[in-house]
PDB file of C-alpha atoms in Angstrom:
ATOM      1  CA  SER L  77      17.307  51.243  -9.773  1.00 95.00           C
ATOM      2  CA  VAL L  78      21.083  50.969  -8.642  1.00 96.00           C
ATOM      3  CA  GLY L  79      22.877  47.637  -8.257  1.00 96.00           C
ATOM      4  CA  TYR L  80      25.753  45.562  -9.005  1.00 94.00           C
ATOM      5  CA  SER L  81      26.587  43.274 -12.324  1.00 93.00           C
ATOM      6  CA  LYS L  82      29.529  40.719 -12.772  1.00 89.00           C
ATOM      7  CA  MET L  83      30.663  39.777 -16.247  1.00 86.00           C
ATOM      8  CA  ASP L  84      31.692  36.124 -17.279  1.00 83.00           C
ATOM      9  CA  THR L  85      35.198  36.876 -18.504  1.00 76.00           C
ATOM     10  CA  ASP L  86      36.291  33.311 -18.765  1.00 75.00           C
ATOM     11  CA  ASP L  87      35.920  33.386 -22.462  1.00 68.00           C
ATOM     12  CA  GLY L  88      37.427  36.766 -22.700  1.00 67.00           C
ATOM     13  CA  GLU L  89      40.673  35.644 -21.062  1.00 70.00           C
ATOM     14  CA  LYS L  90      40.570  32.434 -22.825  1.00 70.00           C
ATOM     15  CA  PHE L  91      40.661  34.691 -26.401  1.00 64.00           C
ATOM     16  CA  LEU L  92      43.682  36.347 -25.032  1.00 64.00           C
ATOM     17  CA  GLN L  93      45.293  33.816 -24.046  1.00 68.00           C
ATOM     18  CA  ASP L  94      44.705  31.361 -26.953  1.00 67.00           C
ATOM     19  CA  PHE L  95      44.199  33.991 -29.952  1.00 61.00           C
ATOM     20  CA  LEU L  96      46.737  36.646 -28.837  1.00 62.00           C
ATOM     21  CA  GLY L  97      49.122  34.579 -26.895  1.00 67.00           C
ATOM     22  CA  ALA L  98      48.538  36.450 -23.470  1.00 67.00           C
ATOM     23  CA  SER L  99      50.677  34.217 -20.862  1.00 70.00           C
ATOM     24  CA  GLU L 100      49.202  36.355 -18.164  1.00 71.00           C
ATOM     25  CA  THR L 101      45.474  37.795 -18.232  1.00 70.00           C
ATOM     26  CA  SER L 102      43.119  39.580 -15.359  1.00 72.00           C
ATOM     27  CA  SER L 103      39.753  41.390 -15.304  1.00 74.00           C
ATOM     28  CA  LYS L 104      37.965  43.787 -13.425  1.00 78.00           C
ATOM     29  CA  ASP L 105      34.350  41.690 -14.214  1.00 82.00           C
ATOM     30  CA  ASP L 106      32.382  43.602 -11.710  1.00 88.00           C
ATOM     31  CA  SER L 107      30.714  46.883 -11.690  1.00 91.00           C
ATOM     32  CA  VAL L 108      28.031  49.335 -10.674  1.00 94.00           C
ATOM     33  CA  SER L 109      24.586  49.442 -12.381  1.00 94.00           C
ATOM     34  CA  ALA L 110      21.903  51.832 -12.765  1.00 96.00           C
ATOM     35  CA  ASN L 111      18.702  51.777 -14.852  1.00 94.00           C
ATOM     36  CA  GLY L 112      15.790  54.546 -14.807  1.00 96.00           C
ATOM     37  CA  GLY L 113      12.419  54.019 -16.804  1.00 96.00           C
ATOM     38  CA  VAL L 114       8.456  54.098 -16.910  1.00 96.00           C
ATOM     39  CA  GLY L 115       6.258  51.230 -17.105  1.00 95.00           C
ATOM     40  CA  LEU L 116       2.215  50.180 -18.137  1.00 95.00           C
ATOM     41  CA  GLN L 117       0.317  48.188 -15.635  1.00 92.00           C
ATOM     42  CA  LEU L 118      -2.165  46.393 -17.646  1.00 94.00           C
ATOM     43  CA  ASN L 119      -3.383  44.343 -14.860  1.00 93.00           C
ATOM     44  CA  GLU L 120      -2.616  42.956 -11.479  1.00 88.00           C
ATOM     45  CA  PHE L 121      -0.548  40.314 -13.359  1.00 95.00           C
ATOM     46  CA  VAL L 122       1.033  42.096 -16.302  1.00 97.00           C
ATOM     47  CA  SER L 123       2.902  44.825 -16.958  1.00 96.00           C
ATOM     48  CA  PHE L 124       5.590  46.417 -19.669  1.00 97.00           C
ATOM     49  CA  GLU L 125       8.431  48.648 -19.187  1.00 96.00           C
ATOM     50  CA  VAL L 126      10.813  50.701 -21.175  1.00 97.00           C
ATOM     51  CA  GLN L 127      14.009  51.574 -19.310  1.00 96.00           C
ATOM     52  CA  TYR L 128      17.337  52.815 -19.841  1.00 96.00           C
ATOM     53  CA  MET L 129      20.243  50.663 -18.391  1.00 94.00           C
ATOM     54  CA  HIS L 130      24.130  51.226 -17.687  1.00 93.00           C
ATOM     55  CA  VAL L 131      24.976  47.685 -17.232  1.00 91.00           C
ATOM     56  CA  GLY L 132      28.521  48.343 -16.326  1.00 89.00           C
ATOM     57  CA  LYS L 133      32.111  48.787 -17.291  1.00 87.00           C
ATOM     58  CA  PHE L 134      34.485  46.003 -17.198  1.00 85.00           C
ATOM     59  CA  GLU L 135      38.043  45.308 -18.120  1.00 81.00           C
ATOM     60  CA  LEU L 136      40.200  42.247 -19.634  1.00 77.00           C
ATOM     61  CA  GLU L 137      43.809  42.395 -19.553  1.00 77.00           C
ATOM     62  CA  GLY L 138      46.429  40.400 -21.051  1.00 74.00           C
ATOM     63  CA  ASP L 139      50.403  41.180 -21.271  1.00 71.00           C
ATOM     64  CA  GLY L 140      50.013  44.441 -20.683  1.00 71.00           C
ATOM     65  CA  THR L 141      47.304  45.296 -23.469  1.00 73.00           C
ATOM     66  CA  LYS L 142      43.768  46.376 -21.665  1.00 74.00           C
ATOM     67  CA  TYR L 143      40.248  46.485 -22.851  1.00 75.00           C
ATOM     68  CA  ASP L 144      37.596  48.203 -21.565  1.00 78.00           C
ATOM     69  CA  ILE L 145      34.089  47.225 -22.011  1.00 80.00           C
ATOM     70  CA  LYS L 146      31.069  49.248 -21.492  1.00 84.00           C
ATOM     71  CA  ILE L 147      27.645  48.353 -21.920  1.00 86.00           C
ATOM     72  CA  THR L 148      24.593  50.503 -21.983  1.00 91.00           C
ATOM     73  CA  GLY L 149      21.261  51.130 -23.760  1.00 93.00           C
ATOM     74  CA  PRO L 150      17.512  51.048 -23.729  1.00 96.00           C
ATOM     75  CA  ALA L 151      15.678  47.641 -22.873  1.00 96.00           C
ATOM     76  CA  LEU L 152      12.085  46.817 -23.267  1.00 97.00           C
ATOM     77  CA  GLY L 153      10.503  44.469 -20.512  1.00 96.00           C
ATOM     78  CA  ALA L 154       7.575  42.373 -20.111  1.00 97.00           C
ATOM     79  CA  VAL L 155       7.087  41.449 -15.870  1.00 97.00           C
ATOM     80  CA  GLY L 156       4.431  39.129 -15.021  1.00 97.00           C
ATOM     81  CA  SER L 157       3.505  39.681 -11.255  1.00 96.00           C
ATOM     82  CA  TYR L 158       2.252  37.241  -8.265  1.00 97.00           C
ATOM     83  CA  PRO L 159       0.547  38.691  -5.084  1.00 95.00           C
ATOM     84  CA  LEU L 160       2.038  36.772  -2.352  1.00 96.00           C
ATOM     85  CA  SER L 161      -0.004  39.385   0.519  1.00 95.00           C
ATOM     86  CA  LYS L 162      -1.757  42.912  -0.070  1.00 93.00           C
ATOM     87  CA  ASP L 163       1.725  44.858  -0.170  1.00 95.00           C
ATOM     88  CA  THR L 164       3.903  42.214  -1.405  1.00 96.00           C
ATOM     89  CA  SER L 165       4.613  40.234  -4.924  1.00 96.00           C
ATOM     90  CA  VAL L 166       6.756  38.202  -6.816  1.00 98.00           C
ATOM     91  CA  PHE L 167       7.668  38.803 -10.405  1.00 97.00           C
ATOM     92  CA  VAL L 168       9.346  37.493 -13.007  1.00 98.00           C
ATOM     93  CA  ARG L 169      10.745  39.233 -16.197  1.00 97.00           C
ATOM     94  CA  ALA L 170      11.737  39.173 -20.187  1.00 97.00           C
ATOM     95  CA  ASP L 171      13.711  41.670 -21.493  1.00 96.00           C
ATOM     96  CA  ALA L 172      15.385  42.669 -24.682  1.00 95.00           C
ATOM     97  CA  ILE L 173      17.959  45.384 -24.696  1.00 93.00           C
ATOM     98  CA  TYR L 174      19.455  47.168 -27.182  1.00 92.00           C
ATOM     99  CA  ALA L 175      23.277  47.131 -25.597  1.00 87.00           C
ATOM    100  CA  GLN L 176      25.850  49.507 -26.945  1.00 84.00           C
ATOM    101  CA  ILE L 177      28.846  47.608 -26.590  1.00 79.00           C
ATOM    102  CA  GLU L 178      32.152  49.214 -26.624  1.00 76.00           C
ATOM    103  CA  ILE L 179      35.528  47.516 -26.564  1.00 71.00           C
ATOM    104  CA  GLU L 180      38.062  50.397 -26.887  1.00 67.00           C
ATOM    105  CA  GLU L 181      37.466  52.004 -30.265  1.00 71.00           C
ATOM    106  CA  GLU L 182      35.189  49.448 -31.918  1.00 74.00           C
ATOM    107  CA  ARG L 183      31.159  49.546 -30.874  1.00 78.00           C
ATOM    108  CA  THR L 184      28.357  47.666 -31.754  1.00 81.00           C
ATOM    109  CA  ARG L 185      24.509  47.919 -31.065  1.00 85.00           C
ATOM    110  CA  LYS L 186      22.036  44.576 -30.691  1.00 86.00           C
ATOM    111  CA  TRP L 187      19.459  43.359 -29.369  1.00 91.00           C
ATOM    112  CA  GLN L 188      20.425  41.108 -26.228  1.00 90.00           C
ATOM    113  CA  PRO L 189      17.916  38.787 -24.068  1.00 94.00           C
ATOM    114  CA  ALA L 190      17.536  39.020 -20.391  1.00 95.00           C
ATOM    115  CA  VAL L 191      15.446  37.309 -17.908  1.00 97.00           C
ATOM    116  CA  GLY L 192      15.013  38.063 -14.040  1.00 97.00           C
ATOM    117  CA  VAL L 193      13.236  37.246 -11.237  1.00 98.00           C
ATOM    118  CA  GLY L 194      12.252  39.919  -8.337  1.00 98.00           C
ATOM    119  CA  ILE L 195      10.451  40.916  -5.724  1.00 98.00           C
ATOM    120  CA  SER L 196       8.451  44.054  -4.647  1.00 96.00           C
ATOM    121  CA  HIS L 197       7.061  45.614  -1.571  1.00 97.00           C
ATOM    122  CA  HIS L 198       4.349  48.440  -1.230  1.00 95.00           C
ATOM    123  CA  ILE L 199       5.978  50.840   1.612  1.00 95.00           C
ATOM    124  CA  ALA L 200       3.835  53.853   1.241  1.00 93.00           C
ATOM    125  CA  ASP L 201       1.019  55.706  -0.635  1.00 90.00           C
ATOM    126  CA  GLY L 202       1.961  55.082  -4.426  1.00 89.00           C
ATOM    127  CA  PHE L 203       5.290  54.271  -3.596  1.00 95.00           C
ATOM    128  CA  SER L 204       7.018  50.071  -3.659  1.00 95.00           C
ATOM    129  CA  VAL L 205      10.755  48.997  -3.464  1.00 97.00           C
ATOM    130  CA  ARG L 206      11.807  46.154  -5.376  1.00 96.00           C
ATOM    131  CA  GLY L 207      14.910  43.859  -5.566  1.00 97.00           C
ATOM    132  CA  GLN L 208      15.622  41.654  -8.231  1.00 96.00           C
ATOM    133  CA  TYR L 209      18.079  39.605 -10.497  1.00 97.00           C
ATOM    134  CA  GLN L 210      18.891  39.652 -13.757  1.00 96.00           C
ATOM    135  CA  TYR L 211      20.505  37.409 -16.314  1.00 95.00           C
ATOM    136  CA  MET L 212      21.755  38.680 -19.664  1.00 92.00           C
ATOM    137  CA  PHE L 213      22.776  36.640 -22.145  1.00 88.00           C
ATOM    138  CA  LEU L 214      25.501  38.880 -23.890  1.00 80.00           C
ATOM    139  CA  LYS L 215      26.713  37.647 -27.375  1.00 78.00           C
ATOM    140  CA  GLU L 216      28.467  39.378 -30.178  1.00 70.00           C
ATOM    141  CA  LYS L 217      29.923  37.795 -33.144  1.00 72.00           C
ATOM    142  CA  ASP L 218      32.124  40.632 -34.583  1.00 67.00           C
ATOM    143  CA  LEU L 219      33.322  41.509 -31.472  1.00 61.00           C
ATOM    144  CA  ASP L 220      34.020  38.180 -30.499  1.00 64.00           C
ATOM    145  CA  ILE L 221      32.036  38.274 -26.833  1.00 68.00           C
ATOM    146  CA  ASP L 222      30.005  35.799 -25.388  1.00 76.00           C
ATOM    147  CA  ALA L 223      30.122  36.515 -21.728  1.00 78.00           C
ATOM    148  CA  PRO L 224      27.076  36.689 -19.675  1.00 86.00           C
ATOM    149  CA  VAL L 225      26.512  39.542 -17.130  1.00 90.00           C
ATOM    150  CA  HIS L 226      24.286  38.873 -13.706  1.00 92.00           C
ATOM    151  CA  ASN L 227      23.035  41.944 -12.292  1.00 94.00           C
ATOM    152  CA  VAL L 228      21.347  42.387  -8.843  1.00 96.00           C
ATOM    153  CA  SER L 229      19.656  45.311  -8.178  1.00 96.00           C
ATOM    154  CA  VAL L 230      17.482  47.486  -5.525  1.00 97.00           C
ATOM    155  CA  GLY L 231      15.165  50.110  -6.911  1.00 96.00           C
ATOM    156  CA  VAL L 232      11.773  52.254  -5.607  1.00 95.00           C
ATOM    157  CA  THR L 233       9.226  52.567  -8.195  1.00 93.00           C
ATOM    158  CA  GLN L 234       6.000  55.004  -7.923  1.00 92.00           C
ATOM    159  CA  THR L 235       2.819  54.504  -9.355  1.00 86.00           C
ATOM    160  CA  PHE L 236       0.554  57.133 -10.904  1.00 82.00           C
TER     161      PHE L 236
END
């Protein structure tokens, strides 16, 4: 899958202003995202997925000091599907992402929850295209981050 991520950087900009005294702040709060993985379909309604996610690269800047934020990591997900027709189904998902969050030289790893919704459409023998929206609850006390990430992606799945 490939997609687009947008981070809520309001708290980060507020931190730069309040605690570091930055008079002007800006951010690059969007990024290209990508992921790939494998899954196990238990039945028509339930599946589990393991994937590796590149959530994105983001930036915060205040008074000439720039902080690069990179989020990557493996994820475990449970997916519940409901067929709308023979070829199309909608789904909801709950994920746990073991996110590596890097801000400049500091790095931390922590499980982060995410939820999502999407639609899948069968396009050829064994192949489907799917689009999804995910909301990642990104919080990290050690690095003082509370910046949820919204991700929209489109991908191809193959069944064996």
